[in-house]
N, CA, C, O and CB atoms as a CASP TS submission, in Angstrom:
PFRMAT TS
TARGET T0000
AUTHOR 0000-0000-0000
METHOD Language model
MODEL 1
PARENT N/A
ATOM      1  N   MET     1      43.362  20.501   3.325  1.00  0.00           N
ATOM      2  CA  MET     1      42.299  21.006   2.501  1.00  0.00           C
ATOM      3  C   MET     1      41.256  19.899   2.321  1.00  0.00           C
ATOM      4  O   MET     1      41.582  18.788   1.904  1.00  0.00           O
ATOM      5  CB  MET     1      42.843  21.503   1.138  1.00  0.00           C
ATOM      6  N   SER     2      40.015  20.215   2.637  1.00  0.00           N
ATOM      7  CA  SER     2      38.933  19.247   2.569  1.00  0.00           C
ATOM      8  C   SER     2      37.947  19.656   1.480  1.00  0.00           C
ATOM      9  O   SER     2      37.495  20.799   1.432  1.00  0.00           O
ATOM     10  CB  SER     2      38.221  19.124   3.932  1.00  0.00           C
ATOM     11  N   GLN     3      37.627  18.716   0.618  1.00  0.00           N
ATOM     12  CA  GLN     3      36.667  18.980  -0.444  1.00  0.00           C
ATOM     13  C   GLN     3      35.482  18.033  -0.297  1.00  0.00           C
ATOM     14  O   GLN     3      35.631  16.871   0.080  1.00  0.00           O
ATOM     15  CB  GLN     3      37.326  18.826  -1.839  1.00  0.00           C
ATOM     16  N   THR     4      34.331  18.552  -0.597  1.00  0.00           N
ATOM     17  CA  THR     4      33.133  17.731  -0.575  1.00  0.00           C
ATOM     18  C   THR     4      32.855  17.243  -1.995  1.00  0.00           C
ATOM     19  O   THR     4      32.629  18.038  -2.907  1.00  0.00           O
ATOM     20  CB  THR     4      31.918  18.523  -0.003  1.00  0.00           C
ATOM     21  N   LEU     5      32.874  15.945  -2.159  1.00  0.00           N
ATOM     22  CA  LEU     5      32.629  15.376  -3.485  1.00  0.00           C
ATOM     23  C   LEU     5      31.148  15.334  -3.821  1.00  0.00           C
ATOM     24  O   LEU     5      30.751  15.629  -4.949  1.00  0.00           O
ATOM     25  CB  LEU     5      33.211  13.979  -3.571  1.00  0.00           C
ATOM     26  N   ALA     6      30.345  14.972  -2.854  1.00  0.00           N
ATOM     27  CA  ALA     6      28.903  14.899  -3.081  1.00  0.00           C
ATOM     28  C   ALA     6      28.205  15.158  -1.767  1.00  0.00           C
ATOM     29  O   ALA     6      28.671  14.729  -0.711  1.00  0.00           O
ATOM     30  CB  ALA     6      28.484  13.520  -3.673  1.00  0.00           C
ATOM     31  N   ALA     7      27.105  15.848  -1.828  1.00  0.00           N
ATOM     32  CA  ALA     7      26.308  16.115  -0.643  1.00  0.00           C
ATOM     33  C   ALA     7      24.934  15.474  -0.824  1.00  0.00           C
ATOM     34  O   ALA     7      24.304  15.587  -1.875  1.00  0.00           O
ATOM     35  CB  ALA     7      26.183  17.646  -0.383  1.00  0.00           C
ATOM     36  N   VAL     8      24.502  14.811   0.217  1.00  0.00           N
ATOM     37  CA  VAL     8      23.188  14.184   0.192  1.00  0.00           C
ATOM     38  C   VAL     8      22.254  15.045   1.028  1.00  0.00           C
ATOM     39  O   VAL     8      22.486  15.259   2.218  1.00  0.00           O
ATOM     40  CB  VAL     8      23.239  12.709   0.726  1.00  0.00           C
ATOM     41  N   GLU     9      21.209  15.529   0.402  1.00  0.00           N
ATOM     42  CA  GLU     9      20.241  16.340   1.109  1.00  0.00           C
ATOM     43  C   GLU     9      18.892  15.657   1.071  1.00  0.00           C
ATOM     44  O   GLU     9      18.591  14.915   0.136  1.00  0.00           O
ATOM     45  CB  GLU     9      20.158  17.748   0.508  1.00  0.00           C
ATOM     46  N   GLY    10      18.090  15.902   2.073  1.00  0.00           N
ATOM     47  CA  GLY    10      16.767  15.304   2.126  1.00  0.00           C
ATOM     48  C   GLY    10      16.701  14.248   3.202  1.00  0.00           C
ATOM     49  O   GLY    10      17.584  14.146   4.053  1.00  0.00           O
ATOM     50  N   SER    11      15.663  13.480   3.152  1.00  0.00           N
ATOM     51  CA  SER    11      15.415  12.477   4.180  1.00  0.00           C
ATOM     52  C   SER    11      15.858  11.096   3.704  1.00  0.00           C
ATOM     53  O   SER    11      15.591  10.698   2.571  1.00  0.00           O
ATOM     54  CB  SER    11      13.930  12.458   4.563  1.00  0.00           C
ATOM     55  N   ILE    12      16.527  10.387   4.577  1.00  0.00           N
ATOM     56  CA  ILE    12      16.944   9.017   4.262  1.00  0.00           C
ATOM     57  C   ILE    12      15.717   8.088   4.229  1.00  0.00           C
ATOM     58  O   ILE    12      15.794   6.964   3.733  1.00  0.00           O
ATOM     59  CB  ILE    12      17.987   8.507   5.307  1.00  0.00           C
ATOM     60  N   ALA    13      14.593   8.570   4.760  1.00  0.00           N
ATOM     61  CA  ALA    13      13.373   7.766   4.740  1.00  0.00           C
ATOM     62  C   ALA    13      12.916   7.498   3.309  1.00  0.00           C
ATOM     63  O   ALA    13      12.296   6.469   3.041  1.00  0.00           O
ATOM     64  CB  ALA    13      12.259   8.465   5.525  1.00  0.00           C
ATOM     65  N   SER    14      13.213   8.402   2.401  1.00  0.00           N
ATOM     66  CA  SER    14      12.840   8.176   0.998  1.00  0.00           C
ATOM     67  C   SER    14      13.587   6.985   0.425  1.00  0.00           C
ATOM     68  O   SER    14      13.022   6.190  -0.326  1.00  0.00           O
ATOM     69  CB  SER    14      13.122   9.428   0.154  1.00  0.00           C
ATOM     70  N   VAL    15      14.853   6.866   0.780  1.00  0.00           N
ATOM     71  CA  VAL    15      15.633   5.711   0.335  1.00  0.00           C
ATOM     72  C   VAL    15      15.088   4.442   0.991  1.00  0.00           C
ATOM     73  O   VAL    15      15.015   3.388   0.359  1.00  0.00           O
ATOM     74  CB  VAL    15      17.141   5.897   0.670  1.00  0.00           C
ATOM     75  N   GLY    16      14.710   4.557   2.256  1.00  0.00           N
ATOM     76  CA  GLY    16      14.130   3.410   2.955  1.00  0.00           C
ATOM     77  C   GLY    16      12.851   2.942   2.313  1.00  0.00           C
ATOM     78  O   GLY    16      12.618   1.739   2.197  1.00  0.00           O
ATOM     79  N   TYR    17      12.008   3.882   1.889  1.00  0.00           N
ATOM     80  CA  TYR    17      10.777   3.473   1.229  1.00  0.00           C
ATOM     81  C   TYR    17      11.062   2.816  -0.110  1.00  0.00           C
ATOM     82  O   TYR    17      10.405   1.842  -0.481  1.00  0.00           O
ATOM     83  CB  TYR    17       9.857   4.667   1.038  1.00  0.00           C
ATOM     84  N   GLY    18      12.028   3.338  -0.830  1.00  0.00           N
ATOM     85  CA  GLY    18      12.392   2.722  -2.102  1.00  0.00           C
ATOM     86  C   GLY    18      12.817   1.277  -1.930  1.00  0.00           C
ATOM     87  O   GLY    18      12.462   0.416  -2.735  1.00  0.00           O
ATOM     88  N   LEU    19      13.577   1.017  -0.880  1.00  0.00           N
ATOM     89  CA  LEU    19      13.988  -0.359  -0.601  1.00  0.00           C
ATOM     90  C   LEU    19      12.823  -1.195  -0.083  1.00  0.00           C
ATOM     91  O   LEU    19      12.723  -2.383  -0.389  1.00  0.00           O
ATOM     92  CB  LEU    19      15.131  -0.376   0.414  1.00  0.00           C
ATOM     93  N   ALA    20      11.946  -0.576   0.697  1.00  0.00           N
ATOM     94  CA  ALA    20      10.812  -1.315   1.250  1.00  0.00           C
ATOM     95  C   ALA    20       9.772  -1.653   0.188  1.00  0.00           C
ATOM     96  O   ALA    20       8.991  -2.587   0.371  1.00  0.00           O
ATOM     97  CB  ALA    20      10.163  -0.514   2.362  1.00  0.00           C
ATOM     98  N   ALA    21       9.747  -0.922  -0.906  1.00  0.00           N
ATOM     99  CA  ALA    21       8.778  -1.191  -1.974  1.00  0.00           C
ATOM    100  C   ALA    21       9.130  -2.445  -2.750  1.00  0.00           C
ATOM    101  O   ALA    21       8.301  -2.962  -3.499  1.00  0.00           O
ATOM    102  CB  ALA    21       8.698  -0.008  -2.925  1.00  0.00           C
ATOM    103  N   ILE    22      10.338  -2.938  -2.584  1.00  0.00           N
ATOM    104  CA  ILE    22      10.739  -4.159  -3.280  1.00  0.00           C
ATOM    105  C   ILE    22       9.920  -5.351  -2.781  1.00  0.00           C
ATOM    106  O   ILE    22       9.514  -6.198  -3.576  1.00  0.00           O
ATOM    107  CB  ILE    22      12.248  -4.424  -3.085  1.00  0.00           C
ATOM    108  N   GLY    23       9.677  -5.423  -1.477  1.00  0.00           N
ATOM    109  CA  GLY    23       8.944  -6.545  -0.887  1.00  0.00           C
ATOM    110  C   GLY    23       7.544  -6.712  -1.436  1.00  0.00           C
ATOM    111  O   GLY    23       7.206  -7.793  -1.918  1.00  0.00           O
ATOM    112  N   PRO    24       6.706  -5.666  -1.381  1.00  0.00           N
ATOM    113  CA  PRO    24       5.366  -5.815  -1.953  1.00  0.00           C
ATOM    114  C   PRO    24       5.385  -6.076  -3.457  1.00  0.00           C
ATOM    115  O   PRO    24       4.510  -6.771  -3.973  1.00  0.00           O
ATOM    116  CB  PRO    24       4.550  -4.579  -1.671  1.00  0.00           C
ATOM    117  N   GLY    25       6.366  -5.531  -4.161  1.00  0.00           N
ATOM    118  CA  GLY    25       6.466  -5.796  -5.596  1.00  0.00           C
ATOM    119  C   GLY    25       6.720  -7.260  -5.878  1.00  0.00           C
ATOM    120  O   GLY    25       6.114  -7.843  -6.777  1.00  0.00           O
ATOM    121  N   ILE    26       7.606  -7.848  -5.118  1.00  0.00           N
ATOM    122  CA  ILE    26       7.875  -9.282  -5.267  1.00  0.00           C
ATOM    123  C   ILE    26       6.647 -10.091  -4.856  1.00  0.00           C
ATOM    124  O   ILE    26       6.301 -11.079  -5.503  1.00  0.00           O
ATOM    125  CB  ILE    26       9.105  -9.701  -4.421  1.00  0.00           C
ATOM    126  N   GLY    27       5.991  -9.662  -3.773  1.00  0.00           N
ATOM    127  CA  GLY    27       4.801 -10.372  -3.304  1.00  0.00           C
ATOM    128  C   GLY    27       3.686 -10.391  -4.323  1.00  0.00           C
ATOM    129  O   GLY    27       3.045 -11.421  -4.528  1.00  0.00           O
ATOM    130  N   VAL    28       3.448  -9.258  -4.966  1.00  0.00           N
ATOM    131  CA  VAL    28       2.403  -9.183  -5.996  1.00  0.00           C
ATOM    132  C   VAL    28       2.758 -10.085  -7.170  1.00  0.00           C
ATOM    133  O   VAL    28       1.888 -10.761  -7.719  1.00  0.00           O
ATOM    134  CB  VAL    28       2.210  -7.725  -6.480  1.00  0.00           C
ATOM    135  N   GLY    29       4.024 -10.100  -7.556  1.00  0.00           N
ATOM    136  CA  GLY    29       4.447 -10.976  -8.649  1.00  0.00           C
ATOM    137  C   GLY    29       4.240 -12.442  -8.319  1.00  0.00           C
ATOM    138  O   GLY    29       3.801 -13.220  -9.165  1.00  0.00           O
ATOM    139  N   ILE    30       4.557 -12.816  -7.093  1.00  0.00           N
ATOM    140  CA  ILE    30       4.367 -14.213  -6.674  1.00  0.00           C
ATOM    141  C   ILE    30       2.879 -14.568  -6.638  1.00  0.00           C
ATOM    142  O   ILE    30       2.483 -15.649  -7.075  1.00  0.00           O
ATOM    143  CB  ILE    30       5.005 -14.456  -5.282  1.00  0.00           C
ATOM    144  N   ILE    31       2.055 -13.651  -6.115  1.00  0.00           N
ATOM    145  CA  ILE    31       0.614 -13.915  -6.024  1.00  0.00           C
ATOM    146  C   ILE    31       0.018 -14.175  -7.398  1.00  0.00           C
ATOM    147  O   ILE    31      -0.672 -15.174  -7.601  1.00  0.00           O
ATOM    148  CB  ILE    31      -0.108 -12.740  -5.356  1.00  0.00           C
ATOM    149  N   PHE    32       0.282 -13.281  -8.338  1.00  0.00           N
ATOM    150  CA  PHE    32      -0.351 -13.432  -9.648  1.00  0.00           C
ATOM    151  C   PHE    32       0.308 -14.523 -10.483  1.00  0.00           C
ATOM    152  O   PHE    32      -0.355 -15.141 -11.316  1.00  0.00           O
ATOM    153  CB  PHE    32      -0.306 -12.117 -10.400  1.00  0.00           C
ATOM    154  N   GLY    33       1.589 -14.770 -10.278  1.00  0.00           N
ATOM    155  CA  GLY    33       2.240 -15.874 -10.980  1.00  0.00           C
ATOM    156  C   GLY    33       1.683 -17.215 -10.547  1.00  0.00           C
ATOM    157  O   GLY    33       1.358 -18.062 -11.379  1.00  0.00           O
ATOM    158  N   ASN    34       1.573 -17.402  -9.242  1.00  0.00           N
ATOM    159  CA  ASN    34       1.023 -18.666  -8.742  1.00  0.00           C
ATOM    160  C   ASN    34      -0.478 -18.772  -9.021  1.00  0.00           C
ATOM    161  O   ASN    34      -0.996 -19.869  -9.230  1.00  0.00           O
ATOM    162  CB  ASN    34       1.286 -18.799  -7.236  1.00  0.00           C
ATOM    163  N   GLY    35      -1.169 -17.638  -9.024  1.00  0.00           N
ATOM    164  CA  GLY    35      -2.594 -17.671  -9.373  1.00  0.00           C
ATOM    165  C   GLY    35      -2.813 -18.100 -10.805  1.00  0.00           C
ATOM    166  O   GLY    35      -3.749 -18.844 -11.098  1.00  0.00           O
ATOM    167  N   THR    36      -1.960 -17.638 -11.699  1.00  0.00           N
ATOM    168  CA  THR    36      -2.054 -18.048 -13.103  1.00  0.00           C
ATOM    169  C   THR    36      -1.794 -19.540 -13.250  1.00  0.00           C
ATOM    170  O   THR    36      -2.483 -20.220 -14.011  1.00  0.00           O
ATOM    171  CB  THR    36      -1.063 -17.254 -13.966  1.00  0.00           C
ATOM    172  N   GLN    37      -0.811 -20.048 -12.533  1.00  0.00           N
ATOM    173  CA  GLN    37      -0.542 -21.493 -12.571  1.00  0.00           C
ATOM    174  C   GLN    37      -1.719 -22.283 -12.011  1.00  0.00           C
ATOM    175  O   GLN    37      -2.083 -23.330 -12.546  1.00  0.00           O
ATOM    176  CB  GLN    37       0.737 -21.826 -11.779  1.00  0.00           C
ATOM    177  N   ALA    38      -2.313 -21.776 -10.931  1.00  0.00           N
ATOM    178  CA  ALA    38      -3.449 -22.484 -10.342  1.00  0.00           C
ATOM    179  C   ALA    38      -4.647 -22.485 -11.283  1.00  0.00           C
ATOM    180  O   ALA    38      -5.361 -23.483 -11.385  1.00  0.00           O
ATOM    181  CB  ALA    38      -3.834 -21.850  -9.005  1.00  0.00           C
ATOM    182  N   LEU    39      -4.868 -21.366 -11.972  1.00  0.00           N
ATOM    183  CA  LEU    39      -5.976 -21.324 -12.934  1.00  0.00           C
ATOM    184  C   LEU    39      -5.733 -22.263 -14.107  1.00  0.00           C
ATOM    185  O   LEU    39      -6.680 -22.839 -14.644  1.00  0.00           O
ATOM    186  CB  LEU    39      -6.182 -19.899 -13.447  1.00  0.00           C
ATOM    187  N   ALA    40      -4.492 -22.422 -14.507  1.00  0.00           N
ATOM    188  CA  ALA    40      -4.190 -23.338 -15.605  1.00  0.00           C
ATOM    189  C   ALA    40      -4.391 -24.783 -15.182  1.00  0.00           C
ATOM    190  O   ALA    40      -4.784 -25.622 -15.992  1.00  0.00           O
ATOM    191  CB  ALA    40      -2.759 -23.132 -16.096  1.00  0.00           C
ATOM    192  N   ARG    41      -4.124 -25.074 -13.919  1.00  0.00           N
ATOM    193  CA  ARG    41      -4.262 -26.462 -13.442  1.00  0.00           C
ATOM    194  C   ARG    41      -5.706 -26.825 -13.111  1.00  0.00           C
ATOM    195  O   ARG    41      -6.143 -27.946 -13.370  1.00  0.00           O
ATOM    196  CB  ARG    41      -3.393 -26.679 -12.211  1.00  0.00           C
ATOM    197  N   GLN    42      -6.451 -25.870 -12.536  1.00  0.00           N
ATOM    198  CA  GLN    42      -7.837 -26.147 -12.142  1.00  0.00           C
ATOM    199  C   GLN    42      -8.737 -24.988 -12.566  1.00  0.00           C
ATOM    200  O   GLN    42      -9.072 -24.136 -11.743  1.00  0.00           O
ATOM    201  CB  GLN    42      -7.939 -26.381 -10.607  1.00  0.00           C
ATOM    202  N   PRO    43      -9.127 -24.946 -13.822  1.00  0.00           N
ATOM    203  CA  PRO    43      -9.966 -23.829 -14.283  1.00  0.00           C
ATOM    204  C   PRO    43     -11.344 -23.785 -13.627  1.00  0.00           C
ATOM    205  O   PRO    43     -11.986 -22.735 -13.602  1.00  0.00           O
ATOM    206  CB  PRO    43     -10.137 -23.910 -15.776  1.00  0.00           C
ATOM    207  N   GLU    44     -11.800 -24.916 -13.098  1.00  0.00           N
ATOM    208  CA  GLU    44     -13.122 -24.918 -12.464  1.00  0.00           C
ATOM    209  C   GLU    44     -13.125 -24.175 -11.125  1.00  0.00           C
ATOM    210  O   GLU    44     -14.196 -23.831 -10.625  1.00  0.00           O
ATOM    211  CB  GLU    44     -13.595 -26.350 -12.256  1.00  0.00           C
ATOM    212  N   ALA    45     -11.975 -23.925 -10.544  1.00  0.00           N
ATOM    213  CA  ALA    45     -11.881 -23.207  -9.269  1.00  0.00           C
ATOM    214  C   ALA    45     -11.508 -21.738  -9.482  1.00  0.00           C
ATOM    215  O   ALA    45     -10.915 -21.114  -8.602  1.00  0.00           O
ATOM    216  CB  ALA    45     -10.849 -23.882  -8.355  1.00  0.00           C
ATOM    217  N   ALA    46     -11.850 -21.193 -10.634  1.00  0.00           N
ATOM    218  CA  ALA    46     -11.428 -19.833 -10.985  1.00  0.00           C
ATOM    219  C   ALA    46     -11.955 -18.790 -10.003  1.00  0.00           C
ATOM    220  O   ALA    46     -11.229 -17.862  -9.648  1.00  0.00           O
ATOM    221  CB  ALA    46     -11.895 -19.490 -12.389  1.00  0.00           C
ATOM    222  N   GLY    47     -13.192 -18.923  -9.562  1.00  0.00           N
ATOM    223  CA  GLY    47     -13.768 -17.939  -8.648  1.00  0.00           C
ATOM    224  C   GLY    47     -13.034 -17.871  -7.324  1.00  0.00           C
ATOM    225  O   GLY    47     -12.727 -16.783  -6.837  1.00  0.00           O
ATOM    226  N   LEU    48     -12.753 -19.013  -6.743  1.00  0.00           N
ATOM    227  CA  LEU    48     -12.049 -19.064  -5.463  1.00  0.00           C
ATOM    228  C   LEU    48     -10.609 -18.578  -5.598  1.00  0.00           C
ATOM    229  O   LEU    48     -10.108 -17.852  -4.740  1.00  0.00           O
ATOM    230  CB  LEU    48     -12.068 -20.486  -4.905  1.00  0.00           C
ATOM    231  N   ILE    49      -9.959 -18.976  -6.666  1.00  0.00           N
ATOM    232  CA  ILE    49      -8.566 -18.565  -6.889  1.00  0.00           C
ATOM    233  C   ILE    49      -8.493 -17.058  -7.086  1.00  0.00           C
ATOM    234  O   ILE    49      -7.615 -16.399  -6.528  1.00  0.00           O
ATOM    235  CB  ILE    49      -7.964 -19.297  -8.114  1.00  0.00           C
ATOM    236  N   ARG    50      -9.404 -16.515  -7.870  1.00  0.00           N
ATOM    237  CA  ARG    50      -9.403 -15.072  -8.130  1.00  0.00           C
ATOM    238  C   ARG    50      -9.688 -14.294  -6.854  1.00  0.00           C
ATOM    239  O   ARG    50      -9.077 -13.251  -6.624  1.00  0.00           O
ATOM    240  CB  ARG    50     -10.439 -14.716  -9.208  1.00  0.00           C
ATOM    241  N   ALA    51     -10.596 -14.775  -6.025  1.00  0.00           N
ATOM    242  CA  ALA    51     -10.898 -14.096  -4.760  1.00  0.00           C
ATOM    243  C   ALA    51      -9.674 -14.082  -3.848  1.00  0.00           C
ATOM    244  O   ALA    51      -9.379 -13.072  -3.210  1.00  0.00           O
ATOM    245  CB  ALA    51     -12.081 -14.780  -4.047  1.00  0.00           C
ATOM    246  N   ASN    52      -8.969 -15.202  -3.791  1.00  0.00           N
ATOM    247  CA  ASN    52      -7.761 -15.253  -2.966  1.00  0.00           C
ATOM    248  C   ASN    52      -6.653 -14.368  -3.529  1.00  0.00           C
ATOM    249  O   ASN    52      -5.885 -13.776  -2.770  1.00  0.00           O
ATOM    250  CB  ASN    52      -7.265 -16.689  -2.848  1.00  0.00           C
ATOM    251  N   GLN    53      -6.568 -14.277  -4.846  1.00  0.00           N
ATOM    252  CA  GLN    53      -5.584 -13.389  -5.461  1.00  0.00           C
ATOM    253  C   GLN    53      -5.858 -11.935  -5.086  1.00  0.00           C
ATOM    254  O   GLN    53      -4.940 -11.199  -4.725  1.00  0.00           O
ATOM    255  CB  GLN    53      -5.593 -13.553  -6.988  1.00  0.00           C
ATOM    256  N   ILE    54      -7.102 -11.533  -5.171  1.00  0.00           N
ATOM    257  CA  ILE    54      -7.454 -10.139  -4.867  1.00  0.00           C
ATOM    258  C   ILE    54      -7.194  -9.828  -3.402  1.00  0.00           C
ATOM    259  O   ILE    54      -6.720  -8.739  -3.078  1.00  0.00           O
ATOM    260  CB  ILE    54      -8.931  -9.861  -5.212  1.00  0.00           C
ATOM    261  N   LEU    55      -7.493 -10.759  -2.517  1.00  0.00           N
ATOM    262  CA  LEU    55      -7.237 -10.566  -1.093  1.00  0.00           C
ATOM    263  C   LEU    55      -5.736 -10.444  -0.818  1.00  0.00           C
ATOM    264  O   LEU    55      -5.316  -9.555  -0.077  1.00  0.00           O
ATOM    265  CB  LEU    55      -7.831 -11.727  -0.282  1.00  0.00           C
ATOM    266  N   GLY    56      -4.941 -11.313  -1.398  1.00  0.00           N
ATOM    267  CA  GLY    56      -3.491 -11.239  -1.226  1.00  0.00           C
ATOM    268  C   GLY    56      -2.907  -9.969  -1.813  1.00  0.00           C
ATOM    269  O   GLY    56      -2.006  -9.369  -1.227  1.00  0.00           O
ATOM    270  N   PHE    57      -3.417  -9.550  -2.974  1.00  0.00           N
ATOM    271  CA  PHE    57      -2.966  -8.305  -3.598  1.00  0.00           C
ATOM    272  C   PHE    57      -3.275  -7.113  -2.698  1.00  0.00           C
ATOM    273  O   PHE    57      -2.448  -6.214  -2.548  1.00  0.00           O
ATOM    274  CB  PHE    57      -3.629  -8.119  -4.976  1.00  0.00           C
ATOM    275  N   ALA    58      -4.465  -7.105  -2.102  1.00  0.00           N
ATOM    276  CA  ALA    58      -4.848  -5.999  -1.224  1.00  0.00           C
ATOM    277  C   ALA    58      -3.933  -5.917  -0.009  1.00  0.00           C
ATOM    278  O   ALA    58      -3.554  -4.821   0.402  1.00  0.00           O
ATOM    279  CB  ALA    58      -6.303  -6.153  -0.774  1.00  0.00           C
ATOM    280  N   PHE    59      -3.572  -7.055   0.570  1.00  0.00           N
ATOM    281  CA  PHE    59      -2.665  -7.041   1.718  1.00  0.00           C
ATOM    282  C   PHE    59      -1.281  -6.548   1.325  1.00  0.00           C
ATOM    283  O   PHE    59      -0.674  -5.768   2.059  1.00  0.00           O
ATOM    284  CB  PHE    59      -2.565  -8.434   2.334  1.00  0.00           C
ATOM    285  N   CYS    60      -0.777  -6.986   0.191  1.00  0.00           N
ATOM    286  CA  CYS    60       0.548  -6.529  -0.268  1.00  0.00           C
ATOM    287  C   CYS    60       0.547  -5.029  -0.540  1.00  0.00           C
ATOM    288  O   CYS    60       1.482  -4.327  -0.155  1.00  0.00           O
ATOM    289  CB  CYS    60       0.972  -7.291  -1.540  1.00  0.00           C
ATOM    290  N   GLU    61      -0.487  -4.540  -1.195  1.00  0.00           N
ATOM    291  CA  GLU    61      -0.547  -3.112  -1.496  1.00  0.00           C
ATOM    292  C   GLU    61      -0.762  -2.292  -0.244  1.00  0.00           C
ATOM    293  O   GLU    61      -0.304  -1.151  -0.175  1.00  0.00           O
ATOM    294  CB  GLU    61      -1.652  -2.827  -2.495  1.00  0.00           C
ATOM    295  N   ALA    62      -1.452  -2.844   0.759  1.00  0.00           N
ATOM    296  CA  ALA    62      -1.609  -2.126   2.028  1.00  0.00           C
ATOM    297  C   ALA    62      -0.250  -1.926   2.686  1.00  0.00           C
ATOM    298  O   ALA    62       0.021  -0.861   3.240  1.00  0.00           O
ATOM    299  CB  ALA    62      -2.560  -2.892   2.980  1.00  0.00           C
ATOM    300  N   LEU    63       0.604  -2.941   2.628  1.00  0.00           N
ATOM    301  CA  LEU    63       1.948  -2.790   3.184  1.00  0.00           C
ATOM    302  C   LEU    63       2.735  -1.722   2.437  1.00  0.00           C
ATOM    303  O   LEU    63       3.478  -0.954   3.049  1.00  0.00           O
ATOM    304  CB  LEU    63       2.697  -4.122   3.138  1.00  0.00           C
ATOM    305  N   ALA    64       2.578  -1.671   1.136  1.00  0.00           N
ATOM    306  CA  ALA    64       3.283  -0.658   0.355  1.00  0.00           C
ATOM    307  C   ALA    64       2.774   0.735   0.693  1.00  0.00           C
ATOM    308  O   ALA    64       3.570   1.669   0.791  1.00  0.00           O
ATOM    309  CB  ALA    64       3.126  -0.929  -1.143  1.00  0.00           C
ATOM    310  N   LEU    65       1.475   0.897   0.874  1.00  0.00           N
ATOM    311  CA  LEU    65       0.932   2.210   1.217  1.00  0.00           C
ATOM    312  C   LEU    65       1.336   2.639   2.623  1.00  0.00           C
ATOM    313  O   LEU    65       1.597   3.818   2.862  1.00  0.00           O
ATOM    314  CB  LEU    65      -0.585   2.197   1.097  1.00  0.00           C
ATOM    315  N   ILE    66       1.388   1.697   3.545  1.00  0.00           N
ATOM    316  CA  ILE    66       1.864   2.024   4.890  1.00  0.00           C
ATOM    317  C   ILE    66       3.317   2.478   4.823  1.00  0.00           C
ATOM    318  O   ILE    66       3.707   3.435   5.492  1.00  0.00           O
ATOM    319  CB  ILE    66       1.717   0.807   5.841  1.00  0.00           C
ATOM    320  N   GLY    67       4.104   1.798   4.025  1.00  0.00           N
ATOM    321  CA  GLY    67       5.502   2.200   3.855  1.00  0.00           C
ATOM    322  C   GLY    67       5.646   3.558   3.206  1.00  0.00           C
ATOM    323  O   GLY    67       6.605   4.278   3.483  1.00  0.00           O
ATOM    324  N   LEU    68       4.704   3.924   2.342  1.00  0.00           N
ATOM    325  CA  LEU    68       4.732   5.235   1.697  1.00  0.00           C
ATOM    326  C   LEU    68       4.415   6.346   2.694  1.00  0.00           C
ATOM    327  O   LEU    68       4.972   7.439   2.597  1.00  0.00           O
ATOM    328  CB  LEU    68       3.739   5.277   0.530  1.00  0.00           C
ATOM    329  N   VAL    69       3.537   6.081   3.643  1.00  0.00           N
ATOM    330  CA  VAL    69       3.112   7.092   4.594  1.00  0.00           C
ATOM    331  C   VAL    69       4.129   7.275   5.727  1.00  0.00           C
ATOM    332  O   VAL    69       4.273   8.380   6.248  1.00  0.00           O
ATOM    333  CB  VAL    69       1.754   6.723   5.167  1.00  0.00           C
ATOM    334  N   MET    70       4.821   6.226   6.107  1.00  0.00           N
ATOM    335  CA  MET    70       5.708   6.288   7.265  1.00  0.00           C
ATOM    336  C   MET    70       6.820   7.343   7.170  1.00  0.00           C
ATOM    337  O   MET    70       7.117   7.972   8.185  1.00  0.00           O
ATOM    338  CB  MET    70       6.326   4.954   7.469  1.00  0.00           C
ATOM    339  N   PRO    71       7.450   7.572   6.011  1.00  0.00           N
ATOM    340  CA  PRO    71       8.446   8.659   5.983  1.00  0.00           C
ATOM    341  C   PRO    71       7.856  10.022   6.306  1.00  0.00           C
ATOM    342  O   PRO    71       8.551  10.883   6.846  1.00  0.00           O
ATOM    343  CB  PRO    71       9.104   8.718   4.627  1.00  0.00           C
ATOM    344  N   PHE    72       6.583  10.231   5.984  1.00  0.00           N
ATOM    345  CA  PHE    72       5.959  11.514   6.305  1.00  0.00           C
ATOM    346  C   PHE    72       5.615  11.599   7.786  1.00  0.00           C
ATOM    347  O   PHE    72       5.654  12.679   8.376  1.00  0.00           O
ATOM    348  CB  PHE    72       4.699  11.723   5.461  1.00  0.00           C
ATOM    349  N   VAL    73       5.279  10.465   8.382  1.00  0.00           N
ATOM    350  CA  VAL    73       4.920  10.449   9.800  1.00  0.00           C
ATOM    351  C   VAL    73       6.168  10.641  10.667  1.00  0.00           C
ATOM    352  O   VAL    73       6.165  11.445  11.599  1.00  0.00           O
ATOM    353  CB  VAL    73       4.208   9.124  10.165  1.00  0.00           C
ATOM    354  N   TYR    74       7.223   9.904  10.356  1.00  0.00           N
ATOM    355  CA  TYR    74       8.427   9.936  11.181  1.00  0.00           C
ATOM    356  C   TYR    74       9.547  10.769  10.578  1.00  0.00           C
ATOM    357  O   TYR    74      10.679  10.735  11.061  1.00  0.00           O
ATOM    358  CB  TYR    74       8.917   8.541  11.411  1.00  0.00           C
ATOM    359  N   GLY    75       9.238  11.520   9.522  1.00  0.00           N
ATOM    360  CA  GLY    75      10.255  12.340   8.855  1.00  0.00           C
ATOM    361  C   GLY    75      10.718  13.497   9.715  1.00  0.00           C
ATOM    362  O   GLY    75      10.245  13.668  10.838  1.00  0.00           O
ATOM    363  N   PRO    76      11.631  14.284   9.201  1.00  0.00           N
ATOM    364  CA  PRO    76      12.189  15.397   9.992  1.00  0.00           C
ATOM    365  C   PRO    76      11.220  16.510  10.254  1.00  0.00           C
ATOM    366  O   PRO    76      11.571  17.494  10.904  1.00  0.00           O
ATOM    367  CB  PRO    76      13.374  15.960   9.309  1.00  0.00           C
TER
END
């Protein structure tokens, strides 16, 4: 006699995206954490530091958005 304890339905790509979202989340935290430290050490370079923060944030979020779209592209 065989019993099913739990059934998983849906796409495993959703789980993959959930795991892949960890990377950009950590990246954004590192970018803004180090940017805050840099601003505290050299407040006169605020413009350059802020520009680099925004650029790094945009790249990290682009990776997250690509990861969000990929399950729909390669899904079932």
